């Protein structure tokens, strides 16, 4: 709606000082641009509403039914398209604690540890991230194996409970 208002303001502020023939052509061109803009806007809003419906549907299937396929799609969407980890954290936490889904444990690690935009992690967040990583690893999540090897190297891999005991309460 804001776009339509801006377009209408731009049209009303345009003044032409050319002859009537050129003025008529310019108005036709402007009207065609308006129509094109409105059609494009309508398509964009239609696409967005379909996307929102699809996302909501996936969330509901994941959270209410434990649908791992729906969760996998929604987590991929959030990780690659939306830089809003708070909502994905909630969905991942529910999938991990309610359905014990290993990929959700890994996503919790990812949100806490990797997706911090070079912020230095405090010790509480670090311990929580390691707990979720090790839980994912213990549940044989393929994605977690690489990170466990990178973080712990040749050292003995601790049990997840080791980090759970270090949580800050």
PDB file of N, CA, C and O in Angstrom, residues 41-104:
ATOM      1  N   UNK A  41       3.596  -5.360  -7.919  1.00  0.00           N
ATOM      2  CA  UNK A  41       3.358  -5.347  -6.482  1.00  0.00           C
ATOM      3  C   UNK A  41       2.344  -6.427  -6.088  1.00  0.00           C
ATOM      4  O   UNK A  41       2.522  -7.115  -5.087  1.00  0.00           O
ATOM      5  N   UNK A  42       1.287  -6.578  -6.861  1.00  0.00           N
ATOM      6  CA  UNK A  42       0.267  -7.595  -6.568  1.00  0.00           C
ATOM      7  C   UNK A  42       0.863  -9.000  -6.634  1.00  0.00           C
ATOM      8  O   UNK A  42       0.588  -9.843  -5.781  1.00  0.00           O
ATOM      9  N   UNK A  43       1.693  -9.252  -7.646  1.00  0.00           N
ATOM     10  CA  UNK A  43       2.347 -10.559  -7.764  1.00  0.00           C
ATOM     11  C   UNK A  43       3.278 -10.807  -6.584  1.00  0.00           C
ATOM     12  O   UNK A  43       3.320 -11.902  -6.033  1.00  0.00           O
ATOM     13  N   UNK A  44       4.031  -9.770  -6.202  1.00  0.00           N
ATOM     14  CA  UNK A  44       4.971  -9.882  -5.086  1.00  0.00           C
ATOM     15  C   UNK A  44       4.219 -10.199  -3.790  1.00  0.00           C
ATOM     16  O   UNK A  44       4.605 -11.084  -3.042  1.00  0.00           O
ATOM     17  N   UNK A  45       3.132  -9.483  -3.525  1.00  0.00           N
ATOM     18  CA  UNK A  45       2.365  -9.720  -2.315  1.00  0.00           C
ATOM     19  C   UNK A  45       1.701 -11.086  -2.332  1.00  0.00           C
ATOM     20  O   UNK A  45       1.613 -11.765  -1.310  1.00  0.00           O
ATOM     21  N   UNK A  46       1.251 -11.538  -3.491  1.00  0.00           N
ATOM     22  CA  UNK A  46       0.659 -12.864  -3.617  1.00  0.00           C
ATOM     23  C   UNK A  46       1.704 -13.934  -3.314  1.00  0.00           C
ATOM     24  O   UNK A  46       1.445 -14.887  -2.584  1.00  0.00           O
ATOM     25  N   UNK A  47       2.920 -13.745  -3.865  1.00  0.00           N
ATOM     26  CA  UNK A  47       4.011 -14.690  -3.615  1.00  0.00           C
ATOM     27  C   UNK A  47       4.348 -14.723  -2.128  1.00  0.00           C
ATOM     28  O   UNK A  47       4.503 -15.789  -1.546  1.00  0.00           O
ATOM     29  N   UNK A  48       4.444 -13.539  -1.512  1.00  0.00           N
ATOM     30  CA  UNK A  48       4.776 -13.469  -0.092  1.00  0.00           C
ATOM     31  C   UNK A  48       3.718 -14.141   0.771  1.00  0.00           C
ATOM     32  O   UNK A  48       4.045 -14.841   1.722  1.00  0.00           O
ATOM     33  N   UNK A  49       2.447 -13.930   0.452  1.00  0.00           N
ATOM     34  CA  UNK A  49       1.397 -14.548   1.266  1.00  0.00           C
ATOM     35  C   UNK A  49       1.420 -16.072   1.104  1.00  0.00           C
ATOM     36  O   UNK A  49       1.180 -16.796   2.063  1.00  0.00           O
ATOM     37  N   UNK A  50       1.734 -16.566  -0.096  1.00  0.00           N
ATOM     38  CA  UNK A  50       1.866 -18.013  -0.293  1.00  0.00           C
ATOM     39  C   UNK A  50       3.055 -18.559   0.487  1.00  0.00           C
ATOM     40  O   UNK A  50       2.981 -19.630   1.078  1.00  0.00           O
ATOM     41  N   UNK A  51       4.173 -17.800   0.485  1.00  0.00           N
ATOM     42  CA  UNK A  51       5.358 -18.214   1.221  1.00  0.00           C
ATOM     43  C   UNK A  51       5.067 -18.263   2.725  1.00  0.00           C
ATOM     44  O   UNK A  51       5.454 -19.200   3.400  1.00  0.00           O
ATOM     45  N   UNK A  52       4.388 -17.239   3.231  1.00  0.00           N
ATOM     46  CA  UNK A  52       4.061 -17.191   4.654  1.00  0.00           C
ATOM     47  C   UNK A  52       3.161 -18.365   5.024  1.00  0.00           C
ATOM     48  O   UNK A  52       3.367 -19.018   6.048  1.00  0.00           O
ATOM     49  N   UNK A  53       2.176 -18.664   4.166  1.00  0.00           N
ATOM     50  CA  UNK A  53       1.295 -19.796   4.417  1.00  0.00           C
ATOM     51  C   UNK A  53       2.094 -21.103   4.445  1.00  0.00           C
ATOM     52  O   UNK A  53       1.899 -21.941   5.318  1.00  0.00           O
ATOM     53  N   UNK A  54       3.012 -21.259   3.497  1.00  0.00           N
ATOM     54  CA  UNK A  54       3.822 -22.477   3.436  1.00  0.00           C
ATOM     55  C   UNK A  54       4.698 -22.596   4.683  1.00  0.00           C
ATOM     56  O   UNK A  54       4.794 -23.669   5.275  1.00  0.00           O
ATOM     57  N   UNK A  55       5.313 -21.510   5.089  1.00  0.00           N
ATOM     58  CA  UNK A  55       6.177 -21.523   6.275  1.00  0.00           C
ATOM     59  C   UNK A  55       5.358 -21.879   7.518  1.00  0.00           C
ATOM     60  O   UNK A  55       5.770 -22.705   8.328  1.00  0.00           O
ATOM     61  N   UNK A  56       4.197 -21.247   7.665  1.00  0.00           N
ATOM     62  CA  UNK A  56       3.334 -21.540   8.809  1.00  0.00           C
ATOM     63  C   UNK A  56       2.897 -23.000   8.808  1.00  0.00           C
ATOM     64  O   UNK A  56       2.853 -23.646   9.855  1.00  0.00           O
ATOM     65  N   UNK A  57       2.593 -23.513   7.648  1.00  0.00           N
ATOM     66  CA  UNK A  57       2.192 -24.909   7.525  1.00  0.00           C
ATOM     67  C   UNK A  57       3.337 -25.843   7.943  1.00  0.00           C
ATOM     68  O   UNK A  57       3.118 -26.814   8.676  1.00  0.00           O
ATOM     69  N   UNK A  58       4.544 -25.546   7.486  1.00  0.00           N
ATOM     70  CA  UNK A  58       5.705 -26.354   7.861  1.00  0.00           C
ATOM     71  C   UNK A  58       5.957 -26.295   9.364  1.00  0.00           C
ATOM     72  O   UNK A  58       6.244 -27.318  10.000  1.00  0.00           O
ATOM     73  N   UNK A  59       5.861 -25.095   9.940  1.00  0.00           N
ATOM     74  CA  UNK A  59       6.057 -24.947  11.390  1.00  0.00           C
ATOM     75  C   UNK A  59       5.050 -25.792  12.154  1.00  0.00           C
ATOM     76  O   UNK A  59       5.417 -26.490  13.105  1.00  0.00           O
ATOM     77  N   UNK A  60       3.793 -25.710  11.761  1.00  0.00           N
ATOM     78  CA  UNK A  60       2.752 -26.473  12.448  1.00  0.00           C
ATOM     79  C   UNK A  60       2.986 -27.974  12.345  1.00  0.00           C
ATOM     80  O   UNK A  60       2.832 -28.700  13.325  1.00  0.00           O
ATOM     81  N   UNK A  61       3.343 -28.442  11.161  1.00  0.00           N
ATOM     82  CA  UNK A  61       3.606 -29.874  10.986  1.00  0.00           C
ATOM     83  C   UNK A  61       4.783 -30.320  11.844  1.00  0.00           C
ATOM     84  O   UNK A  61       4.757 -31.396  12.439  1.00  0.00           O
ATOM     85  N   UNK A  62       5.813 -29.484  11.903  1.00  0.00           N
ATOM     86  CA  UNK A  62       6.990 -29.837  12.700  1.00  0.00           C
ATOM     87  C   UNK A  62       6.664 -29.823  14.192  1.00  0.00           C
ATOM     88  O   UNK A  62       6.942 -30.796  14.904  1.00  0.00           O
ATOM     89  N   UNK A  63       6.069 -28.751  14.659  1.00  0.00           N
ATOM     90  CA  UNK A  63       5.850 -28.593  16.092  1.00  0.00           C
ATOM     91  C   UNK A  63       4.727 -29.469  16.645  1.00  0.00           C
ATOM     92  O   UNK A  63       4.829 -29.977  17.755  1.00  0.00           O
ATOM     93  N   UNK A  64       3.679 -29.646  15.886  1.00  0.00           N
ATOM     94  CA  UNK A  64       2.531 -30.409  16.393  1.00  0.00           C
ATOM     95  C   UNK A  64       2.628 -31.901  16.118  1.00  0.00           C
ATOM     96  O   UNK A  64       2.117 -32.714  16.877  1.00  0.00           O
ATOM     97  N   UNK A  65       3.274 -32.251  14.999  1.00  0.00           N
ATOM     98  CA  UNK A  65       3.316 -33.660  14.609  1.00  0.00           C
ATOM     99  C   UNK A  65       4.710 -34.282  14.694  1.00  0.00           C
ATOM    100  O   UNK A  65       4.864 -35.478  14.505  1.00  0.00           O
ATOM    101  N   UNK A  66       5.723 -33.438  14.907  1.00  0.00           N
ATOM    102  CA  UNK A  66       7.091 -33.953  14.930  1.00  0.00           C
ATOM    103  C   UNK A  66       7.576 -34.350  13.545  1.00  0.00           C
ATOM    104  O   UNK A  66       8.460 -35.198  13.408  1.00  0.00           O
ATOM    105  N   UNK A  67       7.029 -33.737  12.520  1.00  0.00           N
ATOM    106  CA  UNK A  67       7.370 -34.052  11.133  1.00  0.00           C
ATOM    107  C   UNK A  67       8.796 -33.564  10.847  1.00  0.00           C
ATOM    108  O   UNK A  67       9.055 -32.374  10.725  1.00  0.00           O
ATOM    109  N   UNK A  68       9.721 -34.509  10.761  1.00  0.00           N
ATOM    110  CA  UNK A  68      11.129 -34.159  10.581  1.00  0.00           C
ATOM    111  C   UNK A  68      11.398 -33.566   9.195  1.00  0.00           C
ATOM    112  O   UNK A  68      12.266 -32.719   9.044  1.00  0.00           O
ATOM    113  N   UNK A  69      10.656 -34.002   8.201  1.00  0.00           N
ATOM    114  CA  UNK A  69      10.811 -33.445   6.856  1.00  0.00           C
ATOM    115  C   UNK A  69      10.409 -31.969   6.846  1.00  0.00           C
ATOM    116  O   UNK A  69      11.102 -31.129   6.265  1.00  0.00           O
ATOM    117  N   UNK A  70       9.298 -31.651   7.485  1.00  0.00           N
ATOM    118  CA  UNK A  70       8.854 -30.258   7.572  1.00  0.00           C
ATOM    119  C   UNK A  70       9.866 -29.431   8.351  1.00  0.00           C
ATOM    120  O   UNK A  70      10.186 -28.308   7.971  1.00  0.00           O
ATOM    121  N   UNK A  71      10.384 -30.002   9.438  1.00  0.00           N
ATOM    122  CA  UNK A  71      11.386 -29.281  10.237  1.00  0.00           C
ATOM    123  C   UNK A  71      12.635 -28.999   9.401  1.00  0.00           C
ATOM    124  O   UNK A  71      13.181 -27.901   9.438  1.00  0.00           O
ATOM    125  N   UNK A  72      13.077 -30.001   8.669  1.00  0.00           N
ATOM    126  CA  UNK A  72      14.289 -29.838   7.861  1.00  0.00           C
ATOM    127  C   UNK A  72      14.111 -28.706   6.842  1.00  0.00           C
ATOM    128  O   UNK A  72      15.008 -27.901   6.636  1.00  0.00           O
ATOM    129  N   UNK A  73      12.930 -28.640   6.228  1.00  0.00           N
ATOM    130  CA  UNK A  73      12.656 -27.574   5.258  1.00  0.00           C
ATOM    131  C   UNK A  73      12.620 -26.202   5.927  1.00  0.00           C
ATOM    132  O   UNK A  73      13.198 -25.243   5.414  1.00  0.00           O
ATOM    133  N   UNK A  74      11.951 -26.121   7.056  1.00  0.00           N
ATOM    134  CA  UNK A  74      11.819 -24.829   7.727  1.00  0.00           C
ATOM    135  C   UNK A  74      13.162 -24.367   8.283  1.00  0.00           C
ATOM    136  O   UNK A  74      13.493 -23.184   8.214  1.00  0.00           O
ATOM    137  N   UNK A  75      13.960 -25.279   8.799  1.00  0.00           N
ATOM    138  CA  UNK A  75      15.268 -24.867   9.325  1.00  0.00           C
ATOM    139  C   UNK A  75      16.170 -24.402   8.188  1.00  0.00           C
ATOM    140  O   UNK A  75      16.893 -23.416   8.331  1.00  0.00           O
ATOM    141  N   UNK A  76      16.116 -25.083   7.052  1.00  0.00           N
ATOM    142  CA  UNK A  76      16.896 -24.635   5.894  1.00  0.00           C
ATOM    143  C   UNK A  76      16.468 -23.263   5.425  1.00  0.00           C
ATOM    144  O   UNK A  76      17.289 -22.415   5.092  1.00  0.00           O
ATOM    145  N   UNK A  77      15.166 -23.033   5.430  1.00  0.00           N
ATOM    146  CA  UNK A  77      14.644 -21.724   5.028  1.00  0.00           C
ATOM    147  C   UNK A  77      15.168 -20.629   5.948  1.00  0.00           C
ATOM    148  O   UNK A  77      15.628 -19.589   5.489  1.00  0.00           O
ATOM    149  N   UNK A  78      15.104 -20.865   7.243  1.00  0.00           N
ATOM    150  CA  UNK A  78      15.570 -19.843   8.186  1.00  0.00           C
ATOM    151  C   UNK A  78      17.078 -19.628   8.101  1.00  0.00           C
ATOM    152  O   UNK A  78      17.547 -18.500   8.144  1.00  0.00           O
ATOM    153  N   UNK A  79      17.825 -20.699   7.973  1.00  0.00           N
ATOM    154  CA  UNK A  79      19.288 -20.572   7.945  1.00  0.00           C
ATOM    155  C   UNK A  79      19.751 -19.853   6.690  1.00  0.00           C
ATOM    156  O   UNK A  79      20.638 -19.005   6.740  1.00  0.00           O
ATOM    157  N   UNK A  80      19.140 -20.143   5.550  1.00  0.00           N
ATOM    158  CA  UNK A  80      19.624 -19.578   4.299  1.00  0.00           C
ATOM    159  C   UNK A  80      18.905 -18.316   3.838  1.00  0.00           C
ATOM    160  O   UNK A  80      19.442 -17.568   3.042  1.00  0.00           O
ATOM    161  N   UNK A  81      17.701 -18.066   4.317  1.00  0.00           N
ATOM    162  CA  UNK A  81      16.933 -16.934   3.814  1.00  0.00           C
ATOM    163  C   UNK A  81      16.637 -15.849   4.830  1.00  0.00           C
ATOM    164  O   UNK A  81      16.403 -14.714   4.462  1.00  0.00           O
ATOM    165  N   UNK A  82      16.601 -16.210   6.085  1.00  0.00           N
ATOM    166  CA  UNK A  82      16.215 -15.234   7.097  1.00  0.00           C
ATOM    167  C   UNK A  82      17.292 -15.179   8.161  1.00  0.00           C
ATOM    168  O   UNK A  82      17.685 -16.203   8.698  1.00  0.00           O
ATOM    169  N   UNK A  83      17.737 -13.993   8.452  1.00  0.00           N
ATOM    170  CA  UNK A  83      18.734 -13.851   9.506  1.00  0.00           C
ATOM    171  C   UNK A  83      18.006 -13.538  10.816  1.00  0.00           C
ATOM    172  O   UNK A  83      18.180 -12.488  11.404  1.00  0.00           O
ATOM    173  N   UNK A  84      17.168 -14.455  11.217  1.00  0.00           N
ATOM    174  CA  UNK A  84      16.385 -14.291  12.439  1.00  0.00           C
ATOM    175  C   UNK A  84      16.459 -15.591  13.239  1.00  0.00           C
ATOM    176  O   UNK A  84      15.557 -16.418  13.201  1.00  0.00           O
ATOM    177  N   UNK A  85      17.568 -15.786  13.965  1.00  0.00           N
ATOM    178  CA  UNK A  85      17.761 -17.064  14.650  1.00  0.00           C
ATOM    179  C   UNK A  85      16.833 -17.297  15.839  1.00  0.00           C
ATOM    180  O   UNK A  85      16.652 -18.431  16.258  1.00  0.00           O
ATOM    181  N   UNK A  86      16.219 -16.244  16.384  1.00  0.00           N
ATOM    182  CA  UNK A  86      15.370 -16.432  17.563  1.00  0.00           C
ATOM    183  C   UNK A  86      14.197 -17.359  17.284  1.00  0.00           C
ATOM    184  O   UNK A  86      13.884 -18.233  18.087  1.00  0.00           O
ATOM    185  N   UNK A  87      13.531 -17.162  16.168  1.00  0.00           N
ATOM    186  CA  UNK A  87      12.387 -18.015  15.852  1.00  0.00           C
ATOM    187  C   UNK A  87      12.835 -19.435  15.533  1.00  0.00           C
ATOM    188  O   UNK A  87      12.197 -20.394  15.950  1.00  0.00           O
ATOM    189  N   UNK A  88      13.926 -19.577  14.814  1.00  0.00           N
ATOM    190  CA  UNK A  88      14.437 -20.920  14.529  1.00  0.00           C
ATOM    191  C   UNK A  88      14.872 -21.591  15.827  1.00  0.00           C
ATOM    192  O   UNK A  88      14.686 -22.793  15.997  1.00  0.00           O
ATOM    193  N   UNK A  89      15.433 -20.841  16.760  1.00  0.00           N
ATOM    194  CA  UNK A  89      15.843 -21.415  18.043  1.00  0.00           C
ATOM    195  C   UNK A  89      14.635 -22.040  18.744  1.00  0.00           C
ATOM    196  O   UNK A  89      14.700 -23.157  19.245  1.00  0.00           O
ATOM    197  N   UNK A  90      13.531 -21.323  18.757  1.00  0.00           N
ATOM    198  CA  UNK A  90      12.315 -21.832  19.407  1.00  0.00           C
ATOM    199  C   UNK A  90      11.847 -23.133  18.741  1.00  0.00           C
ATOM    200  O   UNK A  90      11.558 -24.113  19.425  1.00  0.00           O
ATOM    201  N   UNK A  91      11.791 -23.135  17.422  1.00  0.00           N
ATOM    202  CA  UNK A  91      11.331 -24.322  16.691  1.00  0.00           C
ATOM    203  C   UNK A  91      12.302 -25.487  16.922  1.00  0.00           C
ATOM    204  O   UNK A  91      11.879 -26.612  17.174  1.00  0.00           O
ATOM    205  N   UNK A  92      13.590 -25.195  16.856  1.00  0.00           N
ATOM    206  CA  UNK A  92      14.606 -26.232  17.064  1.00  0.00           C
ATOM    207  C   UNK A  92      14.539 -26.789  18.477  1.00  0.00           C
ATOM    208  O   UNK A  92      14.639 -28.004  18.690  1.00  0.00           O
ATOM    209  N   UNK A  93      14.373 -25.900  19.438  1.00  0.00           N
ATOM    210  CA  UNK A  93      14.302 -26.331  20.839  1.00  0.00           C
ATOM    211  C   UNK A  93      13.113 -27.271  21.051  1.00  0.00           C
ATOM    212  O   UNK A  93      13.232 -28.306  21.703  1.00  0.00           O
ATOM    213  N   UNK A  94      11.968 -26.914  20.484  1.00  0.00           N
ATOM    214  CA  UNK A  94      10.785 -27.763  20.604  1.00  0.00           C
ATOM    215  C   UNK A  94      11.013 -29.119  19.934  1.00  0.00           C
ATOM    216  O   UNK A  94      10.654 -30.155  20.487  1.00  0.00           O
ATOM    217  N   UNK A  95      11.588 -29.103  18.737  1.00  0.00           N
ATOM    218  CA  UNK A  95      11.830 -30.367  18.019  1.00  0.00           C
ATOM    219  C   UNK A  95      12.853 -31.227  18.765  1.00  0.00           C
ATOM    220  O   UNK A  95      12.743 -32.455  18.779  1.00  0.00           O
ATOM    221  N   UNK A  96      13.834 -30.595  19.377  1.00  0.00           N
ATOM    222  CA  UNK A  96      14.863 -31.342  20.104  1.00  0.00           C
ATOM    223  C   UNK A  96      14.310 -31.924  21.401  1.00  0.00           C
ATOM    224  O   UNK A  96      14.494 -33.115  21.679  1.00  0.00           O
ATOM    225  N   UNK A  97      13.635 -31.108  22.191  1.00  0.00           N
ATOM    226  CA  UNK A  97      13.197 -31.580  23.503  1.00  0.00           C
ATOM    227  C   UNK A  97      11.949 -32.452  23.442  1.00  0.00           C
ATOM    228  O   UNK A  97      11.822 -33.392  24.212  1.00  0.00           O
ATOM    229  N   UNK A  98      11.055 -32.155  22.551  1.00  0.00           N
ATOM    230  CA  UNK A  98       9.800 -32.918  22.479  1.00  0.00           C
ATOM    231  C   UNK A  98       9.952 -34.209  21.669  1.00  0.00           C
ATOM    232  O   UNK A  98       9.401 -35.243  22.028  1.00  0.00           O
ATOM    233  N   UNK A  99      10.729 -34.126  20.561  1.00  0.00           N
ATOM    234  CA  UNK A  99      10.831 -35.271  19.655  1.00  0.00           C
ATOM    235  C   UNK A  99      12.242 -35.872  19.596  1.00  0.00           C
ATOM    236  O   UNK A  99      12.466 -36.829  18.877  1.00  0.00           O
ATOM    237  N   UNK A 100      13.184 -35.293  20.315  1.00  0.00           N
ATOM    238  CA  UNK A 100      14.575 -35.768  20.376  1.00  0.00           C
ATOM    239  C   UNK A 100      15.192 -35.940  18.984  1.00  0.00           C
ATOM    240  O   UNK A 100      15.850 -36.931  18.694  1.00  0.00           O
ATOM    241  N   UNK A 101      14.963 -34.947  18.158  1.00  0.00           N
ATOM    242  CA  UNK A 101      15.440 -34.976  16.774  1.00  0.00           C
ATOM    243  C   UNK A 101      16.880 -34.459  16.726  1.00  0.00           C
ATOM    244  O   UNK A 101      17.159 -33.320  17.101  1.00  0.00           O
ATOM    245  N   UNK A 102      17.804 -35.288  16.268  1.00  0.00           N
ATOM    246  CA  UNK A 102      19.234 -34.968  16.311  1.00  0.00           C
ATOM    247  C   UNK A 102      19.599 -33.720  15.503  1.00  0.00           C
ATOM    248  O   UNK A 102      20.448 -32.938  15.922  1.00  0.00           O
ATOM    249  N   UNK A 103      18.955 -33.531  14.368  1.00  0.00           N
ATOM    250  CA  UNK A 103      19.248 -32.350  13.537  1.00  0.00           C
ATOM    251  C   UNK A 103      18.849 -31.073  14.271  1.00  0.00           C
ATOM    252  O   UNK A 103      19.525 -30.046  14.175  1.00  0.00           O
ATOM    253  N   UNK A 104      17.789 -31.132  15.052  1.00  0.00           N
ATOM    254  CA  UNK A 104      17.363 -29.960  15.830  1.00  0.00           C
ATOM    255  C   UNK A 104      18.401 -29.630  16.901  1.00  0.00           C
ATOM    256  O   UNK A 104      18.673 -28.454  17.160  1.00  0.00           O
TER     257      UNK A 104
END
